[in-house]
Coordinates of C-alpha atoms and ligand atoms in Angstrom, one line a residue:
M117 CA 52.6 92.6 33.1
K118 CA 53.5 93.0 29.5
A119 CA 54.0 89.7 27.4
I120 CA 57.6 90.6 26.6
D121 CA 58.0 91.2 30.8
I122 CA 56.5 87.9 31.6
R123 CA 58.9 86.2 29.0
N124 CA 61.9 88.1 30.4
K125 CA 60.6 86.8 33.9
Y126 CA 60.5 83.4 32.9
L127 CA 63.6 83.2 30.9
R128 CA 65.4 84.8 33.8
F129 CA 64.2 82.8 36.8
F130 CA 65.1 79.5 35.2
K131 CA 68.3 81.3 34.1
E132 CA 69.0 81.6 38.0
H133 CA 67.9 77.9 38.2
G134 CA 71.0 76.5 36.1
H135 CA 69.2 76.4 32.4
N136 CA 70.7 77.7 29.5
V137 CA 68.6 80.2 27.1
I138 CA 67.9 78.9 23.8
P139 CA 66.1 81.1 20.8
S140 CA 62.9 80.0 19.7
A141 CA 63.5 77.6 16.5
P142 CA 61.6 78.7 13.4
L143 CA 58.1 78.3 12.8
I144 CA 58.7 76.0 9.7
P145 CA 60.8 73.5 10.9
E146 CA 63.9 72.7 9.0
N147 CA 65.0 69.3 7.8
D148 CA 61.9 68.0 9.5
P149 CA 59.6 66.2 7.1
S150 CA 57.0 65.6 10.0
V151 CA 55.2 68.3 10.7
L152 CA 53.8 71.2 9.0
F153 CA 54.4 73.7 11.7
T154 CA 56.2 73.7 15.0
T155 CA 53.3 73.1 17.3
A156 CA 55.1 72.8 20.4
G157 CA 58.3 74.0 22.1
M158 CA 59.3 69.9 22.4
Q159 CA 59.6 69.5 18.8
P160 CA 62.8 71.2 17.8
L161 CA 64.1 69.2 20.9
V162 CA 62.9 65.8 19.6
P163 CA 66.4 64.4 19.2
Y164 CA 67.5 65.3 22.6
L165 CA 64.8 64.2 24.3
L166 CA 65.7 61.0 22.8
G167 CA 69.2 61.0 24.3
Q168 CA 71.7 63.0 21.8
K169 CA 73.4 65.7 23.7
H170 CA 72.5 69.2 23.3
P171 CA 75.3 71.4 23.0
E172 CA 73.6 74.0 25.6
G173 CA 73.4 71.2 28.4
T174 CA 70.6 69.4 30.3
R175 CA 69.0 72.2 31.7
L176 CA 67.4 74.5 28.8
T177 CA 64.8 77.1 28.8
D178 CA 63.1 79.0 25.8
Y179 CA 60.5 80.7 23.9
Q180 CA 59.3 79.0 21.0
K181 CA 56.9 80.4 18.3
C182 CA 53.9 77.6 17.5
V183 CA 51.2 77.3 15.2
R184 CA 48.5 74.9 15.5
T185 CA 45.8 74.8 13.2
N186 CA 43.4 71.9 14.0
D187 CA 40.8 74.2 15.6
I188 CA 41.2 77.0 13.2
E189 CA 37.3 77.4 13.0
E190 CA 37.3 78.0 16.5
V191 CA 39.0 81.3 15.9
G192 CA 36.8 83.9 16.5
D193 CA 36.0 82.9 20.2
N194 CA 37.1 84.3 23.1
R195 CA 39.9 82.1 23.5
H196 CA 41.3 80.5 20.2
L197 CA 44.4 81.2 18.5
T198 CA 46.3 79.5 15.8
F199 CA 49.8 81.3 16.5
F200 CA 50.8 81.4 19.9
E201 CA 54.5 81.5 22.0
M202 CA 55.3 79.0 24.3
L203 CA 57.5 79.5 27.5
G204 CA 59.5 76.2 28.4
N205 CA 62.1 74.5 30.5
W206 CA 63.5 71.6 30.0
S207 CA 65.6 68.8 31.9
L208 CA 67.3 66.7 29.3
G209 CA 67.7 63.8 32.0
D210 CA 68.8 66.3 34.7
Y211 CA 66.1 67.0 37.3
F212 CA 62.8 65.3 37.6
K213 CA 59.3 65.9 39.6
E214 CA 60.4 67.4 42.1
E215 CA 62.6 69.9 41.4
S216 CA 60.1 70.8 38.5
I217 CA 57.2 71.4 40.7
Q218 CA 58.9 73.3 42.9
M219 CA 60.1 75.6 40.3
S220 CA 56.9 75.9 38.6
F221 CA 54.9 76.5 41.9
D222 CA 57.7 79.5 43.2
F223 CA 57.7 80.8 39.3
L224 CA 53.8 81.1 39.5
T225 CA 53.5 82.2 43.1
K226 CA 56.8 84.2 43.8
E227 CA 57.5 85.6 40.6
L228 CA 54.1 86.0 38.8
Q229 CA 52.5 86.6 42.5
I230 CA 49.6 84.6 41.7
P231 CA 47.6 83.8 45.1
V232 CA 48.2 80.0 45.9
E233 CA 44.4 79.9 46.7
K234 CA 44.0 80.5 42.5
L235 CA 45.6 77.4 41.7
S236 CA 44.8 73.9 41.1
V237 CA 46.4 71.0 39.6
T238 CA 46.0 67.8 38.0
V239 CA 47.8 64.8 38.0
F240 CA 48.1 61.5 36.3
A241 CA 45.7 59.1 37.6
G242 CA 47.4 55.7 36.6
D243 CA 46.2 52.8 34.2
E244 CA 48.1 49.6 33.0
D245 CA 50.5 51.5 31.2
C246 CA 52.2 53.8 34.0
A247 CA 51.3 54.1 37.7
R248 CA 49.5 56.8 39.4
D249 CA 51.6 60.1 39.9
E250 CA 51.5 59.9 43.6
L251 CA 54.8 61.7 43.9
A252 CA 53.6 64.6 41.5
A253 CA 51.1 64.9 44.1
E254 CA 53.2 64.7 47.0
C255 CA 55.7 67.2 45.5
W256 CA 52.4 69.8 44.7
K257 CA 51.4 69.3 48.3
K258 CA 55.0 69.8 49.8
A259 CA 55.3 73.1 47.6
G260 CA 52.1 74.6 49.1
I261 CA 49.3 73.7 47.0
L262 CA 46.1 73.6 48.9
D263 CA 44.2 70.6 50.1
G264 CA 41.3 69.8 47.6
H265 CA 43.2 71.4 44.8
I266 CA 44.7 68.5 43.6
Y267 CA 42.9 66.6 41.0
Y268 CA 43.7 63.1 39.5
Y269 CA 42.6 62.5 35.7
G270 CA 43.4 60.0 32.9
K271 CA 45.7 59.5 30.1
D272 CA 42.8 62.0 28.2
D273 CA 43.7 64.8 30.4
N274 CA 47.3 64.2 31.9
W275 CA 49.2 62.5 29.4
W276 CA 51.0 64.4 26.7
I277 CA 52.2 63.2 23.2
A278 CA 52.6 65.0 20.2
G279 CA 51.0 63.0 17.6
E280 CA 50.5 59.4 17.5
E281 CA 54.5 58.0 18.3
G282 CA 57.2 59.5 20.0
P283 CA 58.5 60.4 23.4
C284 CA 55.7 61.0 25.9
G285 CA 54.5 60.8 29.7
P286 CA 52.2 61.6 32.3
D287 CA 51.9 65.3 32.8
T288 CA 50.7 67.5 35.7
E289 CA 49.0 70.7 34.5
M290 CA 48.1 73.8 36.2
F291 CA 44.9 75.7 36.1
Y292 CA 44.0 79.5 37.5
D293 CA 40.8 80.0 38.6
T294 CA 39.4 83.1 37.1
G295 CA 36.9 83.8 39.9
K296 CA 33.6 83.0 37.6
P297 CA 30.9 80.8 39.6
A298 CA 31.2 77.7 39.4
C299 CA 28.8 76.2 36.6
S300 CA 28.0 73.3 39.2
P301 CA 28.8 71.7 42.3
D302 CA 31.1 69.3 40.6
C303 CA 33.0 71.9 38.3
Q304 CA 36.4 71.4 38.3
P305 CA 39.7 72.0 36.3
S306 CA 38.7 69.3 33.7
C307 CA 35.4 71.6 33.1
D308 CA 35.7 74.0 30.0
C309 CA 33.0 76.4 31.6
G310 CA 35.8 79.2 31.7
K311 CA 36.0 79.2 35.4
Y312 CA 39.3 77.1 35.7
V313 CA 42.1 78.2 32.6
E314 CA 44.8 75.6 32.1
I315 CA 48.2 77.9 32.4
W316 CA 51.2 75.5 32.6
N317 CA 51.7 71.6 31.6
N318 CA 54.8 70.0 32.9
V319 CA 55.3 66.7 30.9
F320 CA 57.3 64.0 32.8
M321 CA 58.6 62.4 29.6
E322 CA 60.0 58.9 30.2
F323 CA 58.5 56.8 27.7
F324 CA 58.4 56.1 24.2
K325 CA 55.5 55.1 22.1
D326 CA 55.8 53.3 19.0
K327 CA 53.5 53.2 15.8
D328 CA 51.9 49.7 17.1
G329 CA 51.2 51.5 20.5
K330 CA 53.6 50.1 22.6
Y331 CA 55.3 51.7 25.4
S332 CA 59.0 51.7 26.4
K333 CA 61.1 53.6 28.6
L334 CA 63.3 56.2 27.1
S335 CA 67.1 56.1 28.0
Q336 CA 66.9 59.3 30.2
K337 CA 64.0 61.0 32.4
N338 CA 63.2 64.5 30.9
V339 CA 60.8 67.2 32.1
D340 CA 58.9 69.3 28.7
T341 CA 57.2 72.3 29.9
G342 CA 55.2 74.4 28.2
L343 CA 53.4 77.5 29.4
G344 CA 51.4 79.7 26.8
L345 CA 52.1 83.0 26.9
E346 CA 49.1 85.1 25.6
R347 CA 46.9 83.3 28.1
M348 CA 49.2 84.1 30.9
T349 CA 49.4 87.7 29.7
M350 CA 45.5 87.7 29.4
L351 CA 45.3 86.4 32.9
L352 CA 47.7 88.6 34.8
Q353 CA 46.5 91.6 33.1
G354 CA 42.4 90.4 34.0
K355 CA 41.4 90.6 30.6
K356 CA 38.8 88.3 29.4
T357 CA 40.4 87.6 26.0
P358 CA 43.9 87.7 24.5
F359 CA 42.6 90.0 22.3
D360 CA 42.3 92.8 24.8
T361 CA 46.0 92.8 25.2
E362 CA 48.8 94.8 23.7
L363 CA 49.6 91.6 21.6
F364 CA 46.5 92.2 19.6
K365 CA 44.7 95.5 21.0
P366 CA 45.9 98.2 18.6
V367 CA 45.1 95.9 15.5
M368 CA 41.8 94.9 17.2
D369 CA 41.4 98.8 17.7
K370 CA 42.3 100.0 14.1
L371 CA 39.9 97.3 13.1
Q372 CA 37.2 98.7 14.5
E373 CA 37.9 102.1 13.5
L374 CA 37.9 101.0 9.7
Q375 CA 34.9 99.1 9.9
K376 CA 31.5 99.6 8.7
V377 CA 30.0 96.6 10.1
D378 CA 30.2 95.9 13.9
L379 CA 31.1 92.1 14.1
I380 CA 33.6 91.2 16.9
E381 CA 34.0 87.6 15.8
S382 CA 35.3 89.0 12.1
R383 CA 37.3 91.2 14.0
R384 CA 39.1 88.8 16.1
I385 CA 39.3 86.1 13.1
V386 CA 41.3 89.4 11.1
A387 CA 43.6 90.2 13.8
E388 CA 44.7 86.5 14.5
H389 CA 44.9 85.2 10.8
L390 CA 46.9 88.2 9.7
R391 CA 49.6 88.0 13.2
S392 CA 49.6 84.1 12.0
S393 CA 49.9 84.6 8.3
M394 CA 52.4 87.2 9.2
M395 CA 54.6 85.2 11.6
I396 CA 54.6 82.1 9.2
I397 CA 55.6 84.1 6.1
C398 CA 58.4 86.1 8.4
D399 CA 59.8 82.7 8.6
G400 CA 59.8 81.5 5.3
G401 CA 56.4 80.2 4.7
R402 CA 54.6 80.9 0.9
P403 CA 51.1 80.4 0.1
S404 CA 50.5 77.2 -2.0
N405 CA 48.4 74.2 -2.5
V406 CA 49.6 71.9 -0.3
D407 CA 50.7 71.2 3.0
R408 CA 51.8 74.2 5.1
G409 CA 51.3 76.5 2.2
Y410 CA 47.8 75.6 1.9
V411 CA 47.3 76.0 5.7
L412 CA 48.8 79.7 5.2
R413 CA 46.6 80.2 2.2
R414 CA 43.5 79.5 4.3
L415 CA 44.4 81.7 7.0
I416 CA 44.9 84.8 4.7
R417 CA 41.8 84.1 2.8
R418 CA 39.8 83.3 6.1
A419 CA 41.4 87.0 7.0
V420 CA 40.3 88.7 3.5
R421 CA 36.6 87.3 3.8
H422 CA 36.2 88.8 7.2
M423 CA 37.5 91.9 6.2
N424 CA 34.9 92.3 3.5
K425 CA 32.3 91.2 6.1
L426 CA 33.4 94.1 8.0
Q427 CA 33.6 96.2 4.8
I428 CA 37.1 97.4 5.1
D429 CA 39.1 98.0 2.2
L430 CA 41.6 95.2 1.8
N431 CA 44.2 97.6 1.0
E432 CA 44.6 98.1 4.8
I433 CA 46.5 95.0 4.9
S434 CA 49.2 96.8 4.7
T435 CA 48.3 99.3 7.6
L436 CA 47.3 96.7 9.9
I437 CA 50.8 94.7 9.2
G438 CA 52.4 97.8 10.0
I439 CA 50.8 98.1 13.6
Y440 CA 51.7 94.5 14.1
V441 CA 55.2 95.0 13.0
E442 CA 55.6 98.2 15.2
N443 CA 53.9 96.5 18.3
L444 CA 55.8 93.1 18.1
K445 CA 59.1 93.8 16.7
E446 CA 60.8 93.9 20.2
M447 CA 59.5 90.2 21.0
Y448 CA 60.3 89.1 17.5
P449 CA 63.0 91.6 15.6
E450 CA 62.8 89.5 12.5
L451 CA 59.4 91.1 11.9
A452 CA 60.9 94.5 11.1
N453 CA 63.3 92.8 8.4
N454 CA 60.9 91.2 6.5
K455 CA 58.3 93.5 6.8
E456 CA 58.2 94.2 3.1
T457 CA 58.2 90.5 2.1
I458 CA 55.3 90.1 4.4
I459 CA 53.3 92.8 3.0
A460 CA 53.9 91.8 -0.5
T461 CA 53.1 88.1 0.1
L462 CA 49.7 89.0 1.7
V463 CA 49.0 91.3 -0.9
E464 CA 49.6 88.7 -4.0
E465 CA 47.4 86.5 -2.1
K466 CA 44.8 88.6 -1.3
D467 CA 44.7 89.6 -4.9
K468 CA 44.7 86.2 -6.1
F469 CA 41.9 85.4 -3.7
V470 CA 39.8 88.6 -4.8
K471 CA 40.1 87.4 -8.2
T472 CA 38.4 84.0 -7.9
L473 CA 36.1 84.9 -5.1
N474 CA 33.4 86.7 -7.5
H475 CA 33.4 83.6 -9.5
G476 CA 33.4 81.4 -6.7
E477 CA 30.7 83.6 -5.0
K478 CA 28.6 83.2 -8.4
E479 CA 29.4 79.1 -8.4
F480 CA 28.0 78.9 -4.7
A481 CA 25.0 80.7 -5.3
K482 CA 24.0 78.8 -8.4
A483 CA 24.7 75.3 -6.0
M484 CA 22.5 77.0 -3.4
N485 CA 19.6 77.7 -5.7
N486 CA 20.0 74.5 -7.0
C487 CA 19.6 72.6 -3.3
K488 CA 16.7 75.1 -2.6
Q489 CA 14.8 74.2 -5.7
Q490 CA 15.0 70.5 -4.9
G491 CA 14.1 71.2 -1.5
Q492 CA 17.5 70.5 0.3
S493 CA 19.0 72.2 3.0
K494 CA 22.5 70.7 2.5
I495 CA 24.9 71.5 -0.2
D496 CA 26.9 68.5 -1.5
G497 CA 30.2 67.9 -0.3
N498 CA 31.6 68.1 -4.0
V499 CA 30.3 71.3 -4.4
V500 CA 32.6 72.5 -1.6
F501 CA 35.3 70.2 -3.1
K502 CA 34.9 71.8 -6.6
L503 CA 34.9 75.5 -4.7
Y504 CA 38.0 74.9 -3.0
D505 CA 39.9 72.8 -6.1
T506 CA 38.8 75.0 -8.8
Y507 CA 38.2 78.3 -7.1
G508 CA 40.3 78.3 -4.1
F509 CA 37.6 78.3 -1.5
P510 CA 38.7 77.3 2.0
P511 CA 36.0 74.8 2.7
E512 CA 35.4 76.9 5.9
V513 CA 34.5 79.8 3.9
T514 CA 32.3 77.9 2.2
K515 CA 30.6 76.5 5.3
E516 CA 30.3 80.2 6.5
L517 CA 28.4 81.2 3.5
A518 CA 26.0 78.6 3.6
E519 CA 25.2 79.6 7.3
E520 CA 24.8 83.2 6.3
N521 CA 22.3 81.6 4.0
N522 CA 20.9 79.0 6.7
M523 CA 22.2 76.2 4.8
E524 CA 24.6 73.3 5.7
V525 CA 27.1 71.6 3.8
D526 CA 28.0 68.1 3.6
M527 CA 31.6 68.3 5.2
Q528 CA 31.9 64.7 5.9
E529 CA 31.6 64.2 2.1
F530 CA 34.1 67.0 1.5
E531 CA 36.7 65.5 3.8
K532 CA 36.6 62.4 1.9
L533 CA 37.0 63.7 -1.4
F534 CA 39.8 65.9 0.1
K535 CA 41.4 62.9 1.7
E536 CA 41.4 61.2 -1.9
H537 CA 43.0 64.3 -3.3
Q538 CA 45.5 64.5 -0.5
E539 CA 46.8 60.9 -0.8
K540 CA 46.9 61.4 -4.5
S541 CA 49.5 64.0 -4.1
R542 CA 51.2 62.1 -1.2
Q543 CA 51.4 65.4 0.9
G544 CA 48.6 64.2 3.5
A545 CA 49.0 66.6 6.6
T546 CA 47.8 63.8 9.1
Q547 CA 50.6 61.6 8.7
K548 CA 53.0 64.1 9.2
F549 CA 54.1 64.1 12.6
K550 CA 54.5 60.3 12.7
G551 CA 57.1 60.4 9.6
G552 CA 59.9 62.7 11.3
L553 CA 60.0 61.4 14.8
A554 CA 60.5 58.0 12.9
G555 CA 62.2 59.3 10.3
N556 CA 66.0 59.1 11.3
G557 CA 66.7 55.6 9.8
E558 CA 69.3 54.7 7.5
I559 CA 68.0 55.7 4.5
E560 CA 66.9 59.2 5.8
T561 CA 70.2 59.5 7.1
K562 CA 71.7 59.2 3.4
Y563 CA 69.1 61.5 2.2
H564 CA 70.3 64.1 5.0
T565 CA 73.9 64.1 3.8
A566 CA 72.8 63.8 0.0
T567 CA 70.9 67.0 0.6
H568 CA 74.3 68.9 1.9
L569 CA 75.9 67.3 -0.9
L570 CA 73.4 69.3 -3.4
N571 CA 73.3 72.3 -1.5
A572 CA 76.7 72.5 -2.4
A573 CA 76.5 71.2 -6.1
L574 CA 73.8 74.1 -6.5
K575 CA 76.2 76.6 -5.3
V576 CA 79.0 75.5 -8.2
V577 CA 76.4 75.2 -10.8
L578 CA 73.9 78.2 -9.9
G579 CA 76.4 80.6 -8.4
N580 CA 77.5 80.9 -4.5
D581 CA 74.2 83.0 -3.8
T582 CA 72.1 79.9 -4.1
H583 CA 70.8 78.9 -0.6
Q584 CA 68.7 76.4 0.7
R585 CA 65.2 77.5 1.4
G586 CA 63.5 74.4 2.5
S587 CA 64.0 70.5 2.7
N588 CA 61.7 67.6 3.0
I589 CA 63.1 63.9 3.5
T590 CA 61.0 60.6 3.1
E591 CA 62.1 57.3 2.9
E592 CA 61.6 57.4 -0.5
R593 CA 62.7 60.5 -1.8
M594 CA 64.3 64.0 -1.1
R595 CA 63.0 67.5 -2.0
F596 CA 65.0 70.6 -1.4
D597 CA 64.0 74.0 -2.2
F598 CA 66.3 77.0 -3.2
N599 CA 66.5 80.4 -4.4
C600 CA 67.1 80.6 -8.0
D601 CA 65.3 82.7 -10.7
H602 CA 65.0 80.7 -13.6
K603 CA 63.8 77.1 -14.5
M604 CA 67.2 74.9 -14.2
T605 CA 68.1 73.8 -17.6
D606 CA 68.8 70.1 -18.8
E607 CA 72.7 70.9 -18.6
E608 CA 72.5 72.6 -15.3
K609 CA 70.8 69.7 -13.6
Q610 CA 73.0 67.5 -15.1
K611 CA 75.9 69.2 -13.7
A612 CA 74.7 69.2 -10.2
E613 CA 73.6 65.4 -10.3
D614 CA 77.1 64.6 -11.7
L615 CA 78.7 66.8 -8.9
V616 CA 77.0 65.0 -6.2
N617 CA 77.9 61.8 -7.4
E618 CA 81.7 62.5 -8.2
W619 CA 81.3 63.7 -4.4
I620 CA 79.8 60.2 -3.5
K621 CA 82.5 58.3 -5.5
Q622 CA 85.4 60.4 -3.5
D623 CA 84.0 58.8 -0.5
L624 CA 84.5 61.9 1.2
P625 CA 84.6 62.0 5.0
V626 CA 81.7 63.6 7.2
T627 CA 82.6 65.3 10.5
V628 CA 80.8 66.7 12.8
E629 CA 82.2 69.5 15.5
E630 CA 80.8 71.6 17.9
M631 CA 81.4 75.4 18.0
S632 CA 80.3 78.7 18.7
K633 CA 78.1 80.2 16.8
E634 CA 80.8 83.0 16.2
D635 CA 83.0 80.6 14.7
A636 CA 80.8 78.6 12.7
I637 CA 79.8 81.9 10.6
K638 CA 83.6 82.8 10.7
S639 CA 84.3 79.5 9.4
G640 CA 81.6 80.2 6.5
A641 CA 79.5 77.4 7.7
E642 CA 75.9 77.8 5.6
C643 CA 72.4 77.7 7.5
M644 CA 69.0 78.8 7.0
F645 CA 68.2 80.7 9.8
I646 CA 71.4 81.9 11.8
E647 CA 69.6 84.2 14.3
K648 CA 67.7 81.2 15.4
Y649 CA 70.7 79.1 16.6
P650 CA 71.6 78.9 20.0
D651 CA 75.4 80.4 21.0
T652 CA 76.4 76.7 20.6
V653 CA 76.1 74.9 17.4
T654 CA 76.8 71.6 15.5
V655 CA 78.5 71.8 12.2
Y656 CA 78.6 69.1 9.7
T657 CA 81.5 69.3 7.1
I658 CA 82.0 66.9 4.0
G659 CA 85.5 66.6 2.8
D660 CA 86.6 70.3 2.0
I661 CA 83.0 70.6 -0.1
S662 CA 80.5 71.8 2.5
K663 CA 80.1 73.2 5.8
E664 CA 76.4 73.4 7.5
L665 CA 75.0 74.0 10.7
C666 CA 72.7 71.1 11.2
G667 CA 71.3 68.5 13.7
G668 CA 72.2 65.7 11.7
P669 CA 72.0 62.8 11.7
H670 CA 74.6 62.2 8.5
V671 CA 76.3 59.3 7.3
K672 CA 80.3 59.1 8.1
H673 CA 81.6 58.8 4.1
T674 CA 79.5 59.9 1.3
G675 CA 80.2 56.9 -0.6
E676 CA 77.5 55.2 1.6
I677 CA 74.9 56.9 -0.1
G678 CA 74.6 55.1 -3.3
T679 CA 73.8 56.8 -6.7
F680 CA 72.1 60.2 -6.7
K681 CA 69.6 61.0 -9.1
I682 CA 67.4 64.1 -10.0
K683 CA 63.7 63.2 -10.7
K684 CA 62.2 66.6 -11.1
E685 CA 63.1 70.3 -11.0
E686 CA 60.0 72.7 -10.7
A687 CA 59.0 76.2 -9.6
S688 CA 58.1 76.3 -5.5
S689 CA 56.8 79.8 -5.1
A690 CA 58.1 83.0 -6.6
G691 CA 61.7 83.1 -7.0
I692 CA 62.0 79.2 -5.3
R693 CA 62.9 76.5 -7.5
R694 CA 62.6 72.6 -5.9
I695 CA 64.6 69.7 -6.9
K696 CA 63.0 66.1 -6.3
A697 CA 65.7 63.8 -6.1
I698 CA 66.3 59.8 -5.4
I699 CA 68.9 57.7 -4.1
C700 CA 69.5 54.3 -5.4
Ligands
LIG1045 N1 54.8 69.5 25.4 C1 53.6 69.9 26.0 C2 52.3 71.0 25.5 O1 52.8 71.1 24.3 C3 54.2 70.9 26.9 O2 55.3 71.9 26.4 O3 51.7 71.3 26.2

């Protein structure tokens, strides 16, 4: 079965069980300062897990593009991916454990026809925060999971939360037995010898963990499930790695044809990082030195490095992307529309990297020789940092270079320097998830509405073709990216600021309504990715000056906002400008 067939089967199954299908949200969260990328299907749904009414009802199913880069250095082995698709089904205060487990069991055994003896499940063992999940175990038994195939684990394995704070709860995970011999008599699903592969995770989300680590009950009991599409495709096709499935194979084959040196890990890294970069760029990401732009830069630069190792002409990037677009456009139609931008962005970044690569490699060679002369086998962290800061070398590139020369690098020291640097620019990636889940306070709400006002003001000042390209809100300020081909003049900035303040003074009403996407478009409502919205959407209107698709929250009247002030206007990336503003 091909990946797209698994996706379609999944959506159809859950539709038949009363779920409405919602499309994948973009990889780059809109109006969400909390995360770099969408890392799980639950993320775009957080407001609804917390109790807000979802326009599509209480049973939803979706396929969500996700990027997780915490294991970026593991990519190259037989399973790690940075981009993947997660299939999910959702109960927002609707069904709970029994129905959720029964549906999962039926989908796996009847729809995908996985023999029941290949399935094992794990449930929460219980602790002082939450009781042992006997109900989940009972439900599995009733559904048909075999005796001896149910395991109990603690929070490390059977509890799910995104980050440190937010909606969470015990989960139950499903494992597929690959048929590999057990590594020991104790081998069980928690073992990572490769015999058991996790295929699906159902989270019974009934708690909220606050920033002090305290749990409280949510207003409703939810179910959040996630099934990794690449992994399921690999297992059902009896392949050993996702790279052997149709999702990667055509590009892997092309790399093999083009390479002059045969390195399987490098081929996987190139194939994986190019696919991930392509998806990020497609959703509006651009390489830069901070936050998600930097993650993208790392992915591209690492892919380039490994193309060099394979001795493949870097101009082949466009051929490889062409193959991906052709093969994946049925699953991700947005790829075809954005092919030119994707290739142009990759080529530009590749060119930048090539320029610094030579200098950087010389600098690295010097540092390495110094170390060797002094009889050291470890390269200082500040060398790694300098290579990163001055030559744009992602640290893992330096680490790889060192390893090729039988040297180590002091990554701990690098991390320290890197963190200091990140904190200085106040863009620390690690803090990210926290901010957003908590970030719907009074002040953030004001900034949300001010964002819509600024969007409208820029249209007046710079023309109707000016659109939002990104936004980020913290308690201290708002940041707004938009397309514009020039640096705004002082006059333009002043005019935009005055307009926003004028609208605030007018104390315009902010109203919200639900409507069909079609009506929303007809009414001229503004939004960043129209194709990503479900059929029914929420539209916020401010007086007669702004109408936008948005999840909120917003103030009731613009007068609540205070005084709006533009602090800075600068370039964000090619053709995109960025305004930082505050309200006081
Ligand atoms: N949120 C859970 C996960 O990401 C289930 O979707 O695994």
